Coordinates of C-alpha atoms and ligand atoms in Angstrom, one line a residue:
Chain T
M1 CA -10.2 -15.8 14.5
N2 CA -13.4 -13.9 13.7
I3 CA -13.6 -10.2 12.6
N4 CA -14.8 -8.9 16.0
E5 CA -11.7 -10.5 17.6
K6 CA -9.5 -9.0 14.9
L7 CA -11.1 -5.5 15.4
S8 CA -10.7 -5.8 19.2
T9 CA -6.8 -5.5 18.7
L10 CA -7.3 -1.9 17.5
K11 CA -7.6 1.4 19.3
Y12 CA -10.6 3.5 18.2
N13 CA -12.0 6.8 19.3
K14 CA -15.6 6.7 18.2
D15 CA -16.8 9.9 16.4
K16 CA -20.0 11.5 17.4
E17 CA -21.5 11.0 14.0
S18 CA -21.0 8.7 11.0
H19 CA -18.3 9.8 8.5
L20 CA -19.9 7.2 6.1
T21 CA -23.6 7.9 4.8
V22 CA -25.6 6.5 1.9
D23 CA -29.0 7.3 0.3
N24 CA -31.0 4.3 1.6
E25 CA -33.4 4.4 -1.2
I26 CA -30.5 3.8 -3.7
C27 CA -29.4 0.8 -1.6
K28 CA -32.9 -0.8 -1.7
Q29 CA -32.4 -0.9 -5.4
C30 CA -29.0 -2.4 -5.2
N31 CA -28.6 -6.1 -6.4
D32 CA -25.3 -7.5 -5.1
R33 CA -24.7 -4.9 -2.1
V34 CA -21.0 -5.2 -2.7
C35 CA -20.2 -3.0 0.3
T36 CA -21.4 -5.9 2.6
H37 CA -18.9 -8.2 1.4
I38 CA -15.7 -6.3 0.5
C39 CA -15.2 -4.3 3.7
P40 CA -12.2 -5.4 5.8
A41 CA -14.0 -4.3 9.0
D42 CA -17.4 -5.8 8.1
V43 CA -18.9 -2.2 8.6
Y44 CA -22.0 -2.9 6.3
E45 CA -24.8 -5.2 6.8
W46 CA -28.2 -5.3 5.0
S47 CA -31.0 -5.7 7.4
E48 CA -34.2 -7.4 5.8
E49 CA -36.1 -6.5 8.7
T50 CA -35.7 -2.7 8.4
D51 CA -35.1 -2.7 4.6
S52 CA -32.0 -0.6 5.2
L53 CA -28.2 -0.6 5.3
I54 CA -26.7 -0.9 8.8
I55 CA -23.4 1.1 9.0
R56 CA -21.1 0.3 11.8
Y57 CA -18.9 3.2 11.1
E58 CA -17.2 3.1 14.5
N59 CA -15.4 0.0 13.2
C60 CA -14.1 1.5 10.0
L61 CA -10.4 1.2 9.2
E62 CA -10.5 4.2 6.9
C63 CA -9.2 2.3 3.8
G64 CA -11.5 3.8 1.5
A65 CA -12.3 0.6 -0.5
C66 CA -16.3 0.8 -0.2
K67 CA -16.3 4.2 -1.8
I68 CA -14.7 2.9 -5.0
A69 CA -16.5 -0.5 -4.8
C70 CA -20.0 0.8 -4.8
D71 CA -21.2 0.9 -8.5
K72 CA -23.7 3.3 -7.7
K73 CA -21.3 5.8 -6.2
N74 CA -23.7 6.0 -3.2
I75 CA -21.3 6.1 -0.4
K76 CA -20.6 9.6 0.8
W77 CA -17.1 9.0 2.2
R78 CA -15.0 11.2 4.4
Y79 CA -12.4 10.9 7.0
P80 CA -13.7 10.9 10.7
S81 CA -13.1 14.4 12.2
C82 CA -9.7 14.8 13.7
E83 CA -8.8 12.9 17.0
H84 CA -11.3 10.3 15.9
G85 CA -11.5 7.0 14.2
V86 CA -8.8 4.2 14.3
K87 CA -5.2 4.3 15.4
F88 CA -2.7 1.9 14.2
K89 CA 0.4 1.3 16.5
N90 CA 2.0 -1.4 14.3
G91 CA 1.3 -0.2 10.8
Chain G
M1 CA 2.6 32.8 10.9
E2 CA 1.2 36.2 9.9
N3 CA -2.6 36.1 9.0
N4 CA -2.4 32.4 8.6
K5 CA -0.4 32.8 5.5
I6 CA 2.8 30.8 4.9
Q7 CA 4.8 30.0 1.7
V8 CA 4.0 26.5 1.3
I9 CA 1.3 24.0 2.9
V10 CA 2.0 20.3 2.7
I11 CA -1.0 18.2 3.4
G12 CA -0.1 14.7 4.8
A13 CA 2.8 13.6 6.8
G14 CA 3.7 10.4 5.2
P15 CA 6.8 9.6 3.2
S16 CA 6.0 12.1 0.4
G17 CA 4.8 14.9 2.7
C18 CA 7.6 14.7 5.0
A19 CA 10.1 14.7 2.1
S20 CA 8.5 17.9 0.8
A21 CA 8.5 19.5 4.1
I22 CA 12.1 18.8 5.0
T23 CA 13.4 19.8 1.5
L24 CA 11.6 23.1 1.7
A25 CA 12.7 23.8 5.5
R26 CA 16.4 23.0 4.4
A27 CA 16.0 25.6 1.5
G28 CA 15.0 28.2 4.1
K29 CA 11.4 28.3 3.1
K30 CA 8.5 28.6 5.4
V31 CA 6.5 25.5 5.3
L32 CA 3.5 24.0 7.4
L33 CA 3.1 20.2 7.4
I34 CA -0.5 19.1 8.3
E35 CA -1.5 15.7 9.5
R36 CA -4.9 14.4 10.4
G37 CA -3.6 11.8 12.9
D38 CA -2.9 12.5 16.6
N39 CA 0.7 11.6 15.6
A40 CA 2.2 11.1 12.3
G41 CA 1.9 7.4 11.3
D42 CA -1.3 6.7 13.4
K43 CA -3.4 6.4 10.3
N44 CA -0.8 4.6 8.1
M45 CA 0.0 0.9 7.4
F46 CA 2.3 -0.7 4.8
G47 CA 4.2 -4.0 4.4
G48 CA 6.9 -3.0 4.8
A49 CA 10.4 -2.0 4.2
I50 CA 11.7 1.4 3.1
F51 CA 14.5 1.8 0.6
T52 CA 18.0 2.8 1.5
Q53 CA 18.9 4.8 -1.6
Q54 CA 16.1 7.5 -1.6
T55 CA 15.8 7.4 2.2
K56 CA 19.6 8.2 2.7
E57 CA 19.3 11.1 0.1
L58 CA 16.9 12.8 2.5
Y59 CA 18.0 11.6 5.9
P60 CA 21.7 10.8 5.6
N61 CA 22.0 9.3 9.2
F62 CA 18.9 7.3 9.2
I63 CA 20.6 3.9 9.8
E64 CA 22.2 5.1 12.9
E65 CA 19.4 7.3 14.3
A66 CA 16.0 6.3 13.0
P67 CA 13.7 3.7 14.7
I68 CA 14.3 0.9 12.1
E69 CA 13.4 -2.7 12.9
R70 CA 15.7 -5.0 10.9
A71 CA 17.9 -4.8 7.8
I72 CA 16.3 -6.8 5.1
I73 CA 19.1 -9.1 3.8
Q74 CA 16.9 -12.0 2.8
H75 CA 14.4 -11.9 0.1
Q76 CA 12.0 -14.9 -0.6
I77 CA 9.4 -15.8 -3.1
I78 CA 7.0 -18.5 -1.8
M79 CA 4.7 -20.4 -4.1
L80 CA 1.8 -22.2 -2.7
N81 CA -0.3 -24.9 -4.2
D82 CA -3.1 -26.4 -2.3
N83 CA -1.0 -28.4 0.3
D84 CA 2.7 -27.8 -0.7
S85 CA 5.0 -25.0 -1.2
I86 CA 8.2 -24.2 -2.8
K87 CA 10.4 -21.3 -1.7
F88 CA 13.1 -19.3 -3.5
S89 CA 15.3 -17.6 -0.9
Y90 CA 18.0 -15.1 -1.6
K91 CA 20.3 -14.0 1.2
T92 CA 23.2 -11.6 0.8
N93 CA 26.0 -11.9 3.1
S94 CA 28.1 -9.1 1.5
N95 CA 29.2 -6.1 3.7
E96 CA 27.6 -3.6 1.5
I97 CA 24.8 -1.5 3.2
P98 CA 21.4 -3.4 2.9
N99 CA 19.1 -1.9 0.3
S100 CA 16.0 -2.0 2.5
Y101 CA 14.9 -1.8 6.3
S102 CA 11.6 -2.9 7.8
V103 CA 10.0 -0.2 9.9
I104 CA 6.7 0.5 11.8
R105 CA 5.0 3.4 10.4
S106 CA 3.8 5.0 13.7
K107 CA 7.5 5.1 14.8
W108 CA 9.0 5.9 11.3
D109 CA 6.6 8.6 10.1
N110 CA 7.0 10.3 13.6
W111 CA 10.7 10.3 13.2
C112 CA 10.7 11.8 9.8
V113 CA 8.4 14.6 11.0
E114 CA 10.8 15.4 13.9
Q115 CA 13.6 15.7 11.5
A116 CA 11.6 18.2 9.3
I117 CA 10.7 20.3 12.4
K118 CA 14.5 20.3 13.4
A119 CA 15.1 21.6 9.8
G120 CA 12.6 24.4 10.6
A121 CA 9.2 23.2 9.3
Y122 CA 6.1 23.9 11.2
F123 CA 3.9 20.8 12.0
A124 CA 0.2 20.5 12.7
P125 CA -1.0 17.1 14.0
K126 CA -4.6 16.4 14.7
T127 CA -5.7 18.6 11.8
L128 CA -7.9 17.4 9.1
V129 CA -7.9 19.3 5.8
K130 CA -11.5 19.5 4.7
E131 CA -11.1 21.2 1.4
L132 CA -8.9 23.3 -0.7
I133 CA -9.6 27.1 -1.2
I134 CA -9.6 27.7 -4.9
E135 CA -9.9 31.2 -6.3
N136 CA -10.1 31.7 -10.0
G137 CA -8.9 28.2 -10.7
K138 CA -5.8 28.9 -8.5
V139 CA -5.4 27.0 -5.2
I140 CA -4.6 29.6 -2.6
G141 CA -5.2 27.8 0.6
I142 CA -6.9 25.1 2.8
K143 CA -9.9 24.7 5.1
T144 CA -9.5 22.8 8.2
E145 CA -12.0 21.9 10.9
Q146 CA -10.7 24.8 13.0
E147 CA -9.5 27.7 10.6
N148 CA -8.3 28.5 7.2
Y149 CA -4.7 28.7 6.1
Y150 CA -3.3 30.4 3.0
S151 CA -0.2 29.8 0.9
D152 CA 1.5 30.4 -2.2
I153 CA 1.7 26.8 -3.0
V154 CA -0.1 23.7 -1.6
I155 CA 1.5 20.2 -2.0
I156 CA -1.1 17.4 -1.9
A157 CA 0.5 14.5 -0.1
D158 CA -2.6 12.8 1.4
G159 CA -2.2 9.3 0.2
V160 CA -4.1 6.9 -2.0
N161 CA -7.6 8.2 -1.3
S162 CA -6.6 11.7 -2.1
L163 CA -9.9 13.5 -1.8
L164 CA -8.1 16.8 -2.3
A165 CA -6.4 15.8 -5.7
K166 CA -10.1 15.0 -6.8
Q167 CA -11.5 18.4 -5.5
A168 CA -8.6 20.2 -7.2
G169 CA -9.7 18.6 -10.5
L170 CA -6.4 16.8 -10.9
R171 CA -7.9 13.4 -10.8
N172 CA -11.1 11.5 -11.6
E173 CA -12.8 8.8 -9.6
I174 CA -10.5 5.7 -8.8
K175 CA -11.5 2.6 -10.7
D176 CA -11.7 -0.6 -8.6
S177 CA -9.2 -2.3 -11.1
D178 CA -6.7 0.3 -10.1
V179 CA -6.3 -0.3 -6.5
T180 CA -5.7 -3.4 -4.0
V181 CA -7.2 -3.8 -0.7
N182 CA -4.6 -5.0 1.8
I183 CA -5.1 -6.5 5.1
K184 CA -2.3 -7.1 7.5
E185 CA -1.8 -8.8 11.0
V186 CA 1.2 -8.2 13.2
F187 CA 2.4 -11.2 15.3
K188 CA 4.4 -11.1 18.4
L189 CA 7.1 -13.6 18.7
P190 CA 10.4 -13.6 20.8
K191 CA 13.2 -12.3 19.0
E192 CA 15.1 -15.6 18.9
K193 CA 12.2 -17.5 17.4
I194 CA 12.0 -15.0 14.5
E195 CA 15.7 -15.5 13.9
D196 CA 15.5 -19.2 14.2
R197 CA 12.5 -19.4 11.8
F198 CA 14.3 -17.3 9.2
L199 CA 17.9 -18.4 9.9
L200 CA 18.8 -14.9 10.7
D201 CA 21.3 -13.4 13.1
S202 CA 20.2 -10.6 15.2
A203 CA 19.5 -7.1 13.6
N204 CA 19.0 -8.7 10.2
G205 CA 15.6 -9.7 8.8
A206 CA 13.7 -11.2 5.9
G207 CA 10.8 -10.3 3.6
A208 CA 8.7 -12.5 1.5
K209 CA 6.1 -12.3 -1.4
I210 CA 3.6 -15.2 -1.5
L211 CA 1.5 -16.3 -4.3
G212 CA -0.9 -19.1 -5.4
G213 CA -2.6 -21.7 -3.0
P214 CA -5.7 -19.9 -1.5
L215 CA -4.7 -16.8 -3.6
K216 CA -4.6 -18.5 -6.8
N217 CA -6.4 -17.1 -10.1
M218 CA -6.9 -13.7 -8.7
F219 CA -4.7 -10.5 -8.8
S220 CA -3.6 -11.2 -5.2
M221 CA -0.5 -11.6 -3.3
G222 CA 0.6 -12.3 0.4
F223 CA 3.6 -10.4 1.9
L224 CA 5.7 -10.9 5.1
Y225 CA 8.3 -8.9 6.8
T226 CA 10.1 -9.5 10.0
N227 CA 10.6 -6.7 12.5
K228 CA 12.4 -6.8 15.8
E229 CA 10.0 -8.7 17.8
T230 CA 7.0 -9.0 15.5
I231 CA 6.2 -10.5 12.1
S232 CA 4.0 -8.5 9.7
L233 CA 1.9 -10.8 7.5
G234 CA -0.8 -9.8 5.1
I235 CA -2.5 -10.1 1.7
G236 CA -3.4 -7.8 -1.0
I237 CA -6.3 -8.3 -3.7
S238 CA -7.4 -6.1 -6.5
L239 CA -10.7 -4.5 -5.7
D240 CA -12.3 -5.7 -8.8
D241 CA -11.3 -9.4 -8.0
L242 CA -12.5 -8.9 -4.4
K243 CA -16.0 -7.7 -5.7
K244 CA -16.1 -11.0 -7.7
L245 CA -14.8 -13.1 -5.0
K246 CA -18.0 -13.2 -2.8
M247 CA -15.8 -13.9 0.1
K248 CA -14.9 -11.4 2.9
P249 CA -11.3 -10.3 2.6
Y250 CA -10.6 -11.5 6.2
D251 CA -12.1 -14.9 5.5
L252 CA -9.7 -15.1 2.5
F253 CA -6.9 -14.1 4.8
E254 CA -7.9 -16.7 7.3
K255 CA -7.7 -19.3 4.6
F256 CA -4.4 -18.2 3.5
K257 CA -3.0 -18.2 7.1
S258 CA -4.2 -21.9 7.5
H259 CA -2.1 -23.1 4.5
P260 CA 0.4 -25.4 6.4
S261 CA 3.4 -23.5 5.0
I262 CA 2.0 -20.3 6.2
A263 CA 0.8 -21.6 9.5
S264 CA 4.2 -22.9 10.4
I265 CA 5.7 -19.3 10.1
I266 CA 3.2 -17.8 12.6
K267 CA 2.9 -20.8 14.9
D268 CA 2.4 -19.9 18.7
A269 CA 2.5 -16.2 17.7
K270 CA 0.0 -13.7 19.1
I271 CA -1.8 -11.3 16.8
I272 CA -1.3 -7.8 18.3
E273 CA -2.9 -5.8 15.5
Y274 CA -5.1 -6.1 12.5
S275 CA -5.1 -3.3 9.9
S276 CA -6.1 -2.4 6.4
H277 CA -5.0 0.0 3.6
M278 CA -5.3 0.3 -0.2
I279 CA -2.3 0.4 -2.7
P280 CA -2.6 2.4 -5.9
E281 CA -1.7 -0.1 -8.5
G282 CA -3.0 1.4 -11.8
G283 CA 0.4 2.7 -12.5
Y284 CA 1.3 5.1 -15.4
N285 CA -2.1 4.9 -17.0
S286 CA -4.0 5.9 -13.9
M287 CA -1.6 8.9 -13.0
P288 CA -3.5 12.1 -12.5
K289 CA -2.6 15.6 -13.7
L290 CA 0.4 16.4 -11.5
Y291 CA 0.1 20.2 -11.1
K292 CA -2.0 23.4 -11.8
D293 CA -1.9 26.8 -10.6
G294 CA -0.7 26.9 -6.9
V295 CA -0.7 23.1 -6.4
M296 CA 1.2 20.0 -7.0
V297 CA 0.3 16.3 -6.0
V298 CA 2.8 13.8 -4.8
G299 CA 3.3 10.2 -3.7
D300 CA 0.3 7.7 -3.4
A301 CA -2.1 10.6 -4.1
A302 CA -0.5 10.8 -7.5
M303 CA -0.5 7.0 -7.9
L304 CA 3.2 6.8 -8.0
V305 CA 3.7 3.2 -7.0
N306 CA 5.8 0.6 -8.9
N307 CA 3.7 -2.5 -8.2
V308 CA 6.0 -4.9 -10.0
H309 CA 9.0 -4.1 -7.7
F310 CA 6.9 -3.3 -4.5
E311 CA 8.3 0.3 -4.4
G312 CA 6.1 3.0 -2.8
T313 CA 7.7 4.9 -0.1
N314 CA 10.8 5.6 -2.3
L315 CA 8.8 7.1 -5.0
A316 CA 6.7 9.0 -2.4
M317 CA 10.0 10.5 -1.1
L318 CA 11.5 11.2 -4.5
S319 CA 8.3 12.9 -5.8
G320 CA 7.9 14.9 -2.6
K321 CA 11.4 16.1 -2.9
L322 CA 11.2 17.1 -6.6
A323 CA 7.9 18.9 -5.9
A324 CA 9.6 20.8 -3.1
E325 CA 12.6 21.7 -5.3
T326 CA 10.1 23.1 -7.8
A327 CA 8.4 25.0 -5.1
V328 CA 11.7 26.6 -4.1
V329 CA 12.2 27.8 -7.7
A330 CA 8.7 29.1 -7.9
I331 CA 9.2 31.1 -4.5
N332 CA 12.4 32.5 -5.9
K333 CA 10.7 33.7 -9.0
Q334 CA 7.3 34.5 -7.2
D335 CA 5.6 32.7 -10.1
F336 CA 3.2 30.0 -8.9
S337 CA 1.5 29.4 -12.1
S338 CA 0.9 26.0 -13.7
K339 CA 3.4 26.8 -16.4
N340 CA 6.1 27.4 -13.9
L341 CA 5.2 24.4 -11.8
S342 CA 5.4 22.1 -15.0
L343 CA 9.1 21.9 -13.8
Y344 CA 7.9 19.3 -11.4
G345 CA 6.5 17.3 -14.2
K346 CA 9.7 17.5 -16.2
K347 CA 11.8 16.4 -13.0
L348 CA 9.6 13.5 -12.4
K349 CA 9.9 12.5 -16.1
E350 CA 13.7 12.6 -15.9
S351 CA 13.6 10.5 -12.7
I352 CA 12.9 6.9 -12.1
V353 CA 9.6 7.6 -10.9
I354 CA 8.0 8.0 -14.3
K355 CA 10.7 6.1 -16.2
D356 CA 9.9 2.9 -14.2
L357 CA 6.1 3.5 -14.2
K358 CA 6.4 3.8 -17.9
T359 CA 8.3 0.5 -18.3
H360 CA 5.6 -1.2 -16.3
K361 CA 2.8 0.7 -17.9
N362 CA 1.1 -2.5 -19.1
S363 CA 2.6 -5.0 -16.5
V364 CA -0.4 -5.3 -14.3
D365 CA -2.7 -5.9 -17.3
F366 CA -0.3 -8.4 -18.6
V367 CA -0.2 -10.3 -15.2
K368 CA -3.9 -10.3 -14.9
K369 CA -4.2 -11.9 -18.3
H370 CA -1.7 -14.7 -17.4
I371 CA -2.8 -14.9 -13.8
N372 CA -3.7 -18.7 -14.0
T373 CA -0.3 -19.5 -15.3
I374 CA 1.5 -17.5 -12.7
T375 CA -0.6 -18.4 -9.6
E376 CA -1.6 -21.9 -10.3
L377 CA 0.2 -23.7 -13.1
Y378 CA 3.7 -22.7 -12.1
P379 CA 3.4 -23.4 -8.3
D380 CA 1.7 -26.7 -9.1
L381 CA 4.5 -27.7 -11.7
A382 CA 7.3 -26.6 -9.4
C383 CA 6.0 -28.6 -6.4
E384 CA 5.3 -31.5 -8.6
F385 CA 9.0 -31.4 -9.8
F386 CA 10.4 -31.6 -6.3
R387 CA 8.0 -34.4 -5.4
V388 CA 9.1 -36.4 -8.4
L389 CA 12.8 -35.6 -7.6
H390 CA 12.5 -36.8 -4.2
N391 CA 9.9 -39.7 -4.2
A392 CA 11.9 -42.8 -3.8
S393 CA 9.1 -45.1 -4.8
N394 CA 9.2 -48.5 -6.5
E395 CA 8.4 -47.1 -9.7
P396 CA 11.3 -47.2 -12.2
K397 CA 12.8 -43.5 -12.6
N398 CA 12.4 -43.4 -16.4
E399 CA 8.6 -44.2 -15.9
V400 CA 8.5 -41.5 -13.4
Y401 CA 10.2 -39.0 -15.7
R402 CA 8.0 -39.9 -18.6
K403 CA 4.9 -39.2 -16.6
F404 CA 6.2 -35.8 -15.4
L405 CA 7.2 -35.0 -19.0
F406 CA 3.6 -35.9 -20.2
R407 CA 2.2 -33.7 -17.4
I408 CA 4.4 -30.8 -18.6
L409 CA 3.4 -31.1 -22.2
K410 CA -0.3 -31.6 -21.4
S411 CA -0.4 -28.5 -19.2
G412 CA 0.7 -26.4 -22.1
V413 CA 3.2 -24.6 -19.9
I414 CA 5.8 -24.2 -22.5
F415 CA 3.4 -22.5 -25.0
K416 CA 2.0 -20.4 -22.1
S417 CA 5.5 -19.3 -21.1
I418 CA 6.3 -17.9 -24.4
P419 CA 4.3 -14.6 -24.0
L420 CA 5.9 -14.1 -20.4
G421 CA 9.4 -14.5 -22.1
I422 CA 8.7 -12.1 -24.7
F423 CA 7.2 -9.6 -22.1
A424 CA 10.3 -9.8 -20.1
M425 CA 12.5 -9.4 -23.1
E426 CA 10.5 -6.2 -24.1
K427 CA 11.1 -4.6 -20.6
C428 CA 14.9 -5.0 -21.2
I429 CA 15.1 -3.5 -24.6
K430 CA 12.2 -1.0 -24.9
R431 CA 13.0 2.6 -24.1
Ligands
FAD501 C1 0.0 -3.3 2.5 C2 1.0 -2.4 2.1 C3 2.3 -2.7 1.8 C4 3.2 -1.8 1.5 N1 4.6 -2.1 1.4 C5 5.5 -1.3 1.0 C6 6.8 -1.7 1.1 O1 7.3 -2.7 1.6 N2 7.8 -0.7 0.8 C7 7.3 0.5 0.1 O2 8.3 1.3 -0.1 N3 6.0 0.8 0.0 C8 5.1 0.0 0.4 N4 3.9 0.2 0.3 C9 3.5 1.5 -0.2 C10 3.7 2.8 0.6 O3 3.2 2.6 1.9 C11 3.2 4.0 0.0 O4 3.5 4.2 -1.4 C12 3.5 5.3 0.7 O5 3.1 5.3 2.1 C13 3.0 6.6 0.0 O6 3.3 7.6 0.8 P1 2.5 9.0 0.8 O7 3.3 9.9 1.7 O8 2.2 9.4 -0.5 O9 1.2 8.6 1.4 P2 0.7 8.0 2.8 O10 1.8 7.1 3.5 O11 -0.7 7.4 2.7 O12 0.5 9.3 3.7 C14 -0.5 10.2 3.6 C15 -0.8 10.9 4.9 O13 -1.7 12.0 4.8 C16 -2.6 12.1 5.8 N5 -3.8 12.6 5.3 C17 -4.7 12.1 4.3 N6 -5.7 13.0 4.2 C18 -5.6 14.0 4.9 C19 -6.2 15.2 5.2 N7 -7.4 15.6 4.6 N8 -5.7 16.1 6.0 C20 -4.6 16.0 6.8 N9 -3.9 14.8 6.7 C21 -4.3 13.9 5.7 C22 -2.7 10.6 6.2 O14 -3.1 10.5 7.6 C23 -1.3 10.2 6.0 O15 -0.5 10.3 7.1 C24 2.9 -0.6 0.9 C25 1.5 -0.2 0.9 C26 0.5 -1.0 1.5 C27 -1.0 -0.6 1.7
SF4_502 S1 -23.1 -1.2 -2.8 FE1 -23.6 1.0 -2.7 S2 -25.9 1.1 -3.3 FE2 -25.3 -1.0 -2.9 S3 -26.0 -1.4 -0.8 FE3 -23.9 -0.7 -0.6 S4 -23.8 1.4 -0.5 FE4 -25.9 0.8 -1.2
SF4_503 S1 -13.3 2.6 4.4 FE1 -12.8 0.5 4.4 S2 -12.9 -0.2 6.5 FE2 -14.2 1.7 6.4 S3 -16.3 1.1 5.8 FE3 -15.1 1.5 3.8 S4 -14.4 -0.6 3.1 FE4 -14.9 -0.6 5.3

């Protein structure tokens, strides 16, 4: 089962704007881009084409791991505004 | 509520926040419990099972009245190697009250909030606390997306990420070695199938901890709980190991699920939900400052988890209750200073919360140091032992024994087990 199928089991209410933001200039200098492989929802992806970090914030599970994992402390992390984000029925 | 001012504000309606709110309400104090989810529990995930002792102290009738799934009477430890597995299974058949019950957070947390409301607490769901209002170093209220609220005391119960404990200056950035990232899937199965697979009768359930195999040589463990008509299965891995792994956590989980001994448990079961949440695993050494003027921090926000015994909700409930008792004293004295709130620190120290965290102060570091022995060598040798015992080949038995003994000696397991023995002894005698 791939990650998109996993995420499709969840109920989301997409926020108007991203609750996860980064300074892309810092990401450009980042070697291992750890956010792109530790996230359980595959929110982050590096785009060689645009030389920037793609953030699919609407898939976020609000676990908080990326904020701690980024060694450059480059992720401005907050919760989605109320009534938005993910909802677990069977947590 | 006059001018948006109340005696106590509790932020977060998980086990710790609900414990604070109900304790304050029962003592006749005015308390506002705030939760960012549309309903309590919507944002939460755990294993999981709640523990009878601390739950009953807060909610005496929970067994009869609360939405519990199954009484956990069977506890298993499953060790995997690459293909095989070995299982220790303990089942209690006594008539004593079971010591834990599986629950689903969206139902459980909601029920706890209902009890707090019945006791007189105010509840504000769909409300995100954006920051604390701090004046001259004293916490005097909170800012939400809608309006500001003021109180004599704020109890921070906002869970592992606790942005608010950090803002209050109670804690620093969390280290990646101090948390595990956990993912869980919930599988739907007919009730009878669950009971057949775990040899249970109805209403009773099983819990399991799983190590080795796909999770070997990292600080990682699988967990399983049976609910009424679902099985919760997941893995946790420390964030520093996950960073090194270069494998996505859900791919590791898929690998784990494809181990034959795990695959058979969830055979033909449909996944109904995927989720993720962190556990604070840093223990005693990662605990923040617990209070300052006008504020106390409880539960996961204070990193109060006993990761050796998988106890979280009970320590959350206990710390929430002790903070509330302290708030009652402070309100009666009208003194909300750090000096007066130090009673909370004292109460925690005298309780199992700090005593147990202290006992296991160095346990995670120790396990990490011996991770290969625990997650690879032991499962390998244990599986090998059973293979030797039951393999009716044409080889004479003394030849088979000799080979196995040689394997044991060569593995160095005896030598490697000495520190583990000493470590366990220390835990018994050290005070
Ligand atoms: C995979 C996993 C398995 C576990 N298994 C077990 C188990 O079997 N048994 C056990 O006892 N423990 C278990 N635990 C640990 C247990 O879940 C926690 O210790 C416990 O939930 C902590 O309770 P809490 O109230 O402190 O925090 P939480 O339960 O995290 O509650 C915090 C609440 O605060 C709310 N909140 C956060 N920020 C804000 C804000 N700014 N404004 C408003 N609301 C906010 C959240 O929405 C949430 O409802 C497990 C944990 C995990 C992740
Ligand atoms: S790890 Fe941090 S700095 Fe690196 S790419 Fe991700 S967000 Fe940017
Ligand atoms: S909070 Fe968790 S799920 Fe959300 S982006 Fe960060 S790591 Fe991914």
